[in-house]
Amino acid sequence: MENNTILLQDSHGRGHDYLRISITEHCNLRCTYCMPAEGIALTPRAHLMTADEIVTIAKTFVNLGVTKIRLTGGEPLVRKDAAAIISRLGKLGVELSLTTNGILVHDFIDTFKEAGITTLNMSIDSLQKDKFNQITRRNYFDKLWENIELLHVNGFQVKLNVVVIKGFNDNEIIDFIELTKERDIQVRFIEFMPFDGNQWNKSKLVSYAEIMTQATAFHSSQKVVRLQDRSNDTAKNHKIESYKGSFSVISSVTNPFCSTCNRIRLTADGKLKNCLFSNSETSLLQTLRAGESIEPLIFQNMKSKHAMRGGMDDDAKFQNPKLFSQNRSMIKIGG
């Protein structure tokens, strides 16, 4: 079956060719918006996908038209066989990428190159060391910046993911944008989103409009250039005139991009989520281990996808904790 045909259509006419695979629920950070303060009950190892199962499921999706795979976690690089998984997926002929907190990337530079990875998304929510330590509940700020520079030296494109939270790091928006002046990087501001256990409420939200107001107030609207977004892009892309890099906003809360969504998520325990905000999942791993085809389950899951944010299609539903708390915490979904 040719992989240049998108077979994964939902009932709203959207094609899906981008698979995000969480390969672990473990992480070496404890970010407040991702993991509850008390931690989470980790899935027993026997119920998690093995490397062989990850590759087998990935091959099935490639045969169904998937052309891009992103590895997530938890922190994907803490998994002991992460290098082997990356190497094997790099041979599938798809665009392979990774979202990481950056703490361990120095051990994987050669693996990334061999697998054809050219771009990495790295999470950093403050340029101030004390704030970084507060939100991650760990002390890895210096190591992260050392590894960001290491990736630049080795020719990787770096995208910095910044979850913006009012009263915490919204006063650093301009500082992050200024990083793009001399560095060819993309800063990606992400609206704070609700998940189980992350203490979300709308008062903590910094919207796309508020971020852009800060940018234009500092630089003037004439110098803030709106870039052309790629097809199916989740980010609204901008740059400051004459700056080497760019910045963007992922506005899942105030200006969602559901109408062009092409993403599917596979959790570390082998469950398929057709939307980040969906509380319904389809277990592929159980069927795979029974020796049966997982393709019918995949098609069934795709057809059940809601038009918008897992069925939370208005602001009242989206702010209802009874609804979003039924979803997993972010670390158990995969970033």
CSV table of C-alpha atoms in Angstrom, one decimal:
chain,number,residue,atom,x,y,z
A,1,MET,CA,0.0,0.0,0.0
A,2,GLU,CA,1.5,3.3,-1.0
A,3,ASN,CA,2.1,5.8,1.8
A,4,ASN,CA,1.5,8.9,-0.3
A,5,THR,CA,-2.3,8.4,0.0
A,6,ILE,CA,-4.1,9.6,3.1
A,7,LEU,CA,-6.5,6.9,4.0
A,8,LEU,CA,-7.3,8.1,7.6
A,9,GLN,CA,-10.2,10.3,7.0
A,10,ASP,CA,-12.6,11.3,9.8
A,11,SER,CA,-16.3,12.0,9.4
A,12,HIS,CA,-15.6,15.7,8.9
A,13,GLY,CA,-13.4,15.2,5.8
A,14,ARG,CA,-10.0,15.7,7.6
A,15,GLY,CA,-7.1,13.6,6.5
A,16,HIS,CA,-4.6,12.4,9.1
A,17,ASP,CA,-1.0,11.8,8.2
A,18,TYR,CA,0.8,12.8,11.4
A,19,LEU,CA,1.2,10.4,14.3
A,20,ARG,CA,2.6,11.3,17.7
A,21,ILE,CA,3.8,8.4,19.7
A,22,SER,CA,4.5,8.6,23.5
A,23,ILE,CA,7.1,6.0,24.3
A,24,THR,CA,7.1,6.5,28.0
A,25,GLU,CA,5.2,8.0,30.9
A,26,HIS,CA,8.4,8.6,32.9
A,27,CYS,CA,10.1,12.0,33.0
A,28,ASN,CA,13.1,13.6,34.7
A,29,LEU,CA,11.2,16.8,35.3
A,30,ARG,CA,7.9,17.5,37.2
A,31,CYS,CA,6.4,20.5,35.3
A,32,THR,CA,3.4,21.9,37.1
A,33,TYR,CA,1.1,22.1,34.0
A,34,CYS,CA,2.0,18.6,32.9
A,35,MET,CA,2.0,16.5,36.1
A,36,PRO,CA,0.0,16.8,39.3
A,37,ALA,CA,2.1,17.8,42.4
A,38,GLU,CA,1.4,14.4,44.0
A,39,GLY,CA,2.7,12.6,40.9
A,40,ILE,CA,0.8,10.0,38.9
A,41,ALA,CA,0.2,6.3,39.1
A,42,LEU,CA,2.4,5.0,36.3
A,43,THR,CA,1.1,2.2,34.1
A,44,PRO,CA,2.7,-1.2,34.9
A,45,ARG,CA,5.5,-2.0,32.5
A,46,ALA,CA,3.8,-5.1,31.2
A,47,HIS,CA,1.0,-2.9,29.9
A,48,LEU,CA,3.3,-0.5,28.0
A,49,MET,CA,4.4,-1.0,24.4
A,50,THR,CA,7.6,-2.7,23.7
A,51,ALA,CA,10.0,-1.4,21.1
A,52,ASP,CA,8.9,-4.1,18.7
A,53,GLU,CA,5.2,-3.2,19.3
A,54,ILE,CA,5.9,0.5,18.8
A,55,VAL,CA,7.6,-0.2,15.4
A,56,THR,CA,4.9,-2.6,14.3
A,57,ILE,CA,2.1,-0.1,15.1
A,58,ALA,CA,4.1,2.7,13.4
A,59,LYS,CA,4.5,0.6,10.3
A,60,THR,CA,0.7,0.1,10.2
A,61,PHE,CA,0.1,3.8,10.3
A,62,VAL,CA,2.7,4.5,7.6
A,63,ASN,CA,0.9,2.0,5.4
A,64,LEU,CA,-2.2,4.0,6.0
A,65,GLY,CA,-0.6,7.2,4.8
A,66,VAL,CA,1.2,8.6,7.8
A,67,THR,CA,4.2,10.7,6.6
A,68,LYS,CA,5.3,12.2,9.9
A,69,ILE,CA,6.0,10.7,13.3
A,70,ARG,CA,6.9,12.6,16.4
A,71,LEU,CA,8.1,10.9,19.6
A,72,THR,CA,7.0,12.3,22.9
A,73,GLY,CA,6.6,11.2,26.5
A,74,GLY,CA,6.9,11.8,29.4
A,75,GLU,CA,10.4,12.5,28.4
A,76,PRO,CA,11.1,10.1,25.5
A,77,LEU,CA,14.9,10.1,26.0
A,78,VAL,CA,14.7,8.6,29.5
A,79,ARG,CA,13.5,5.3,28.1
A,80,LYS,CA,16.4,2.8,28.1
A,81,ASP,CA,15.9,1.6,24.5
A,82,ALA,CA,15.1,5.1,23.2
A,83,ALA,CA,18.1,5.1,20.8
A,84,ALA,CA,17.1,1.8,19.3
A,85,ILE,CA,13.5,2.9,18.8
A,86,ILE,CA,14.6,6.2,17.2
A,87,SER,CA,17.0,4.3,14.9
A,88,ARG,CA,14.3,1.8,13.8
A,89,LEU,CA,11.6,4.4,13.2
A,90,GLY,CA,14.2,6.4,11.2
A,91,LYS,CA,14.2,3.6,8.6
A,92,LEU,CA,10.4,3.9,7.8
A,93,GLY,CA,10.8,6.7,5.3
A,94,VAL,CA,8.8,9.3,7.2
A,95,GLU,CA,9.7,12.6,8.6
A,96,LEU,CA,10.8,11.8,12.2
A,97,SER,CA,11.0,14.4,15.0
A,98,LEU,CA,11.0,14.6,18.7
A,99,THR,CA,9.7,16.7,21.6
A,100,THR,CA,12.0,16.7,24.6
A,101,ASN,CA,12.9,18.7,27.6
A,102,GLY,CA,16.5,18.7,26.3
A,103,ILE,CA,18.2,17.4,29.5
A,104,LEU,CA,19.6,14.3,27.8
A,105,VAL,CA,20.0,15.2,24.2
A,106,HIS,CA,23.8,15.3,24.5
A,107,ASP,CA,23.8,11.5,24.6
A,108,PHE,CA,21.7,11.2,21.4
A,109,ILE,CA,23.3,13.6,18.8
A,110,ASP,CA,24.7,10.7,16.6
A,111,THR,CA,21.4,8.8,17.0
A,112,PHE,CA,19.4,11.8,15.8
A,113,LYS,CA,21.6,12.3,12.8
A,114,GLU,CA,21.6,8.6,11.8
A,115,ALA,CA,17.7,8.6,12.0
A,116,GLY,CA,17.4,11.7,9.9
A,117,ILE,CA,16.0,13.9,12.6
A,118,THR,CA,16.8,17.6,11.8
A,119,THR,CA,14.4,19.4,14.1
A,120,LEU,CA,13.7,19.1,17.8
A,121,ASN,CA,11.1,20.8,19.9
A,122,MET,CA,12.4,21.6,23.4
A,123,SER,CA,10.4,22.8,26.4
A,124,ILE,CA,11.5,25.8,28.4
A,125,ASP,CA,9.0,28.0,30.2
A,126,SER,CA,11.3,30.6,31.7
A,127,LEU,CA,14.6,32.3,31.0
A,128,GLN,CA,15.1,32.9,34.7
A,129,LYS,CA,16.8,30.0,36.5
A,130,ASP,CA,14.7,30.3,39.7
A,131,LYS,CA,11.4,30.3,37.8
A,132,PHE,CA,12.6,27.4,35.6
A,133,ASN,CA,13.4,25.4,38.7
A,134,GLN,CA,10.0,26.3,40.3
A,135,ILE,CA,7.9,25.2,37.3
A,136,THR,CA,9.9,22.0,36.6
A,137,ARG,CA,10.5,21.2,40.3
A,138,ARG,CA,14.1,20.4,39.3
A,139,ASN,CA,17.4,22.1,38.7
A,140,TYR,CA,18.5,21.5,35.1
A,141,PHE,CA,18.5,25.0,33.7
A,142,ASP,CA,22.2,25.2,32.9
A,143,LYS,CA,22.2,21.7,31.3
A,144,LEU,CA,19.3,22.6,29.1
A,145,TRP,CA,21.0,25.7,27.7
A,146,GLU,CA,24.2,23.8,27.2
A,147,ASN,CA,22.3,21.3,25.1
A,148,ILE,CA,20.5,23.9,23.1
A,149,GLU,CA,23.8,25.3,22.1
A,150,LEU,CA,25.1,21.8,21.3
A,151,LEU,CA,22.2,21.2,19.0
A,152,HIS,CA,22.9,24.5,17.1
A,153,VAL,CA,26.6,23.6,16.7
A,154,ASN,CA,25.5,20.2,15.2
A,155,GLY,CA,23.1,21.9,12.7
A,156,PHE,CA,19.7,21.0,14.2
A,157,GLN,CA,16.8,23.3,14.0
A,158,VAL,CA,15.5,24.1,17.5
A,159,LYS,CA,12.0,25.1,18.4
A,160,LEU,CA,11.4,26.3,22.0
A,161,ASN,CA,8.0,25.4,23.5
A,162,VAL,CA,6.9,27.9,26.1
A,163,VAL,CA,3.6,27.4,28.0
A,164,VAL,CA,2.6,30.9,29.0
A,165,ILE,CA,0.9,31.3,32.4
A,166,LYS,CA,-0.5,34.6,33.6
A,167,GLY,CA,1.3,35.9,36.6
A,168,PHE,CA,4.2,33.5,36.2
A,169,ASN,CA,6.0,33.9,32.9
A,170,ASP,CA,3.9,36.3,30.9
A,171,ASN,CA,6.3,39.1,31.7
A,172,GLU,CA,9.0,37.1,29.7
A,173,ILE,CA,7.2,37.1,26.4
A,174,ILE,CA,9.4,39.9,25.0
A,175,ASP,CA,12.6,38.3,26.4
A,176,PHE,CA,11.7,35.1,24.6
A,177,ILE,CA,11.1,36.9,21.3
A,178,GLU,CA,14.4,38.7,21.7
A,179,LEU,CA,16.1,35.3,21.6
A,180,THR,CA,15.2,35.2,17.9
A,181,LYS,CA,17.2,38.3,17.1
A,182,GLU,CA,20.6,36.6,16.8
A,183,ARG,CA,19.5,33.0,16.8
A,184,ASP,CA,17.8,31.1,14.0
A,185,ILE,CA,15.3,29.5,16.3
A,186,GLN,CA,11.5,29.4,16.6
A,187,VAL,CA,9.9,30.3,19.9
A,188,ARG,CA,6.5,28.7,20.2
A,189,PHE,CA,4.2,30.3,22.8
A,190,ILE,CA,1.5,27.8,23.9
A,191,GLU,CA,-1.7,28.8,25.5
A,192,PHE,CA,-2.2,27.1,28.9
A,193,MET,CA,-4.5,24.2,28.4
A,194,PRO,CA,-6.7,22.2,30.8
A,195,PHE,CA,-5.8,18.6,31.8
A,196,ASP,CA,-6.4,16.4,34.8
A,197,GLY,CA,-4.5,17.6,37.8
A,198,ASN,CA,-2.8,20.7,36.4
A,199,GLN,CA,-5.0,23.3,38.3
A,200,TRP,CA,-6.1,25.0,35.1
A,201,ASN,CA,-8.5,27.9,35.1
A,202,LYS,CA,-9.1,30.6,32.6
A,203,SER,CA,-7.7,33.3,34.8
A,204,LYS,CA,-4.2,31.8,34.2
A,205,LEU,CA,-4.7,31.9,30.4
A,206,VAL,CA,-2.6,34.3,28.3
A,207,SER,CA,-4.3,34.5,24.9
A,208,TYR,CA,-2.9,34.7,21.4
A,209,ALA,CA,-4.3,38.3,21.3
A,210,GLU,CA,-2.5,39.2,24.5
A,211,ILE,CA,0.8,37.8,23.3
A,212,MET,CA,0.6,39.7,20.1
A,213,THR,CA,-0.4,42.9,21.9
A,214,GLN,CA,2.9,42.7,23.9
A,215,ALA,CA,4.9,42.0,20.7
A,216,THR,CA,3.4,44.9,18.7
A,217,ALA,CA,3.6,47.3,21.7
A,218,PHE,CA,7.3,46.6,22.0
A,219,HIS,CA,8.3,46.5,18.4
A,220,SER,CA,5.4,48.3,16.6
A,221,SER,CA,3.0,46.5,14.4
A,222,GLN,CA,5.0,47.4,11.3
A,223,LYS,CA,8.0,45.4,12.4
A,224,VAL,CA,6.0,42.3,13.4
A,225,VAL,CA,5.7,40.3,10.2
A,226,ARG,CA,3.0,37.7,9.8
A,227,LEU,CA,4.5,34.6,8.1
A,228,GLN,CA,2.8,32.1,5.9
A,229,ASP,CA,1.7,29.1,7.9
A,230,ARG,CA,2.2,25.6,6.5
A,231,SER,CA,-0.8,23.4,5.7
A,232,ASN,CA,-2.1,21.8,8.9
A,233,ASP,CA,0.1,24.0,11.1
A,234,THR,CA,-1.0,24.4,14.7
A,235,ALA,CA,1.1,27.6,15.1
A,236,LYS,CA,0.4,31.1,13.9
A,237,ASN,CA,3.8,32.2,12.8
A,238,HIS,CA,5.4,35.6,13.0
A,239,LYS,CA,8.8,37.2,13.1
A,240,ILE,CA,10.4,40.5,13.9
A,241,GLU,CA,11.7,42.3,10.8
A,242,SER,CA,15.4,41.7,10.4
A,243,TYR,CA,15.5,39.1,13.2
A,244,LYS,CA,17.1,35.7,12.3
A,245,GLY,CA,14.5,33.6,14.0
A,246,SER,CA,10.8,33.6,14.4
A,247,PHE,CA,8.0,33.2,17.0
A,248,SER,CA,4.6,31.6,16.9
A,249,VAL,CA,1.5,31.1,19.0
A,250,ILE,CA,-0.3,27.8,19.5
A,251,SER,CA,-3.8,29.0,20.4
A,252,SER,CA,-5.6,25.8,21.3
A,253,VAL,CA,-7.9,27.6,23.7
A,254,THR,CA,-8.8,31.0,22.2
A,255,ASN,CA,-8.4,30.3,18.5
A,256,PRO,CA,-8.4,26.5,17.9
A,257,PHE,CA,-7.2,25.0,14.6
A,258,CYS,CA,-9.5,21.9,14.7
A,259,SER,CA,-10.7,22.4,11.2
A,260,THR,CA,-7.3,21.5,9.7
A,261,CYS,CA,-6.2,19.0,12.3
A,262,ASN,CA,-4.2,16.1,10.8
A,263,ARG,CA,-2.9,14.6,14.1
A,264,ILE,CA,-3.4,11.3,15.9
A,265,ARG,CA,-1.9,10.3,19.2
A,266,LEU,CA,-0.7,6.9,20.5
A,267,THR,CA,-0.2,6.7,24.3
A,268,ALA,CA,2.7,4.7,25.8
A,269,ASP,CA,0.2,2.0,26.8
A,270,GLY,CA,-0.9,1.6,23.2
A,271,LYS,CA,-4.2,3.5,23.2
A,272,LEU,CA,-5.2,5.7,20.3
A,273,LYS,CA,-6.5,9.2,20.9
A,274,ASN,CA,-7.9,11.0,17.9
A,275,CYS,CA,-7.7,14.4,19.8
A,276,LEU,CA,-5.6,15.8,22.5
A,277,PHE,CA,-8.7,16.8,24.5
A,278,SER,CA,-10.7,13.6,23.9
A,279,ASN,CA,-11.5,11.4,26.9
A,280,SER,CA,-12.2,8.4,24.7
A,281,GLU,CA,-9.4,6.0,23.6
A,282,THR,CA,-9.1,2.9,21.6
A,283,SER,CA,-6.7,0.2,22.7
A,284,LEU,CA,-4.6,-1.0,19.8
A,285,LEU,CA,-2.1,-2.9,22.0
A,286,GLN,CA,-4.5,-5.4,23.3
A,287,THR,CA,-5.7,-6.3,19.8
A,288,LEU,CA,-2.1,-6.4,18.5
A,289,ARG,CA,-1.1,-8.8,21.3
A,290,ALA,CA,-4.0,-11.1,20.4
A,291,GLY,CA,-2.6,-11.4,16.9
A,292,GLU,CA,-5.4,-9.6,15.3
A,293,SER,CA,-5.4,-6.7,12.8
A,294,ILE,CA,-5.5,-3.2,14.4
A,295,GLU,CA,-6.6,-1.5,11.1
A,296,PRO,CA,-10.3,-1.8,11.8
A,297,LEU,CA,-9.9,-0.2,15.2
A,298,ILE,CA,-7.9,2.7,13.7
A,299,PHE,CA,-10.6,3.4,11.1
A,300,GLN,CA,-13.3,3.2,13.8
A,301,ASN,CA,-11.4,5.6,16.0
A,302,MET,CA,-10.9,8.1,13.3
A,303,LYS,CA,-14.6,8.1,12.4
A,304,SER,CA,-15.5,8.9,16.0
A,305,LYS,CA,-13.4,12.1,16.1
A,306,HIS,CA,-15.4,15.2,17.1
A,307,ALA,CA,-15.3,18.3,15.0
A,308,MET,CA,-13.7,20.3,17.8
A,309,ARG,CA,-11.6,19.7,20.9
A,310,GLY,CA,-13.0,16.2,21.8
A,311,GLY,CA,-16.6,17.5,21.8
A,312,MET,CA,-15.8,20.6,24.0
A,313,ASP,CA,-17.1,22.8,21.3
A,314,ASP,CA,-17.9,25.9,23.3
A,315,ASP,CA,-16.2,27.9,26.0
A,316,ALA,CA,-18.5,26.7,28.8
A,317,LYS,CA,-17.8,23.1,28.1
A,318,PHE,CA,-14.0,23.8,27.7
A,319,GLN,CA,-13.9,25.4,31.1
A,320,ASN,CA,-16.0,22.7,32.8
A,321,PRO,CA,-13.6,20.7,35.1
A,322,LYS,CA,-16.0,17.8,35.1
A,323,LEU,CA,-15.3,17.4,31.4
A,324,PHE,CA,-11.5,18.1,31.1
A,325,SER,CA,-10.7,16.2,34.3
A,326,GLN,CA,-12.0,13.1,32.6
A,327,ASN,CA,-9.0,13.3,30.3
A,328,ARG,CA,-5.6,12.0,31.3
A,329,SER,CA,-2.9,14.3,32.7
A,330,MET,CA,-0.6,15.6,30.0
A,331,ILE,CA,2.3,13.4,30.9
A,332,LYS,CA,0.2,10.3,30.3
A,333,ILE,CA,-1.1,11.5,27.0
A,334,GLY,CA,2.2,12.5,25.4
A,335,GLY,CA,3.1,16.1,24.7
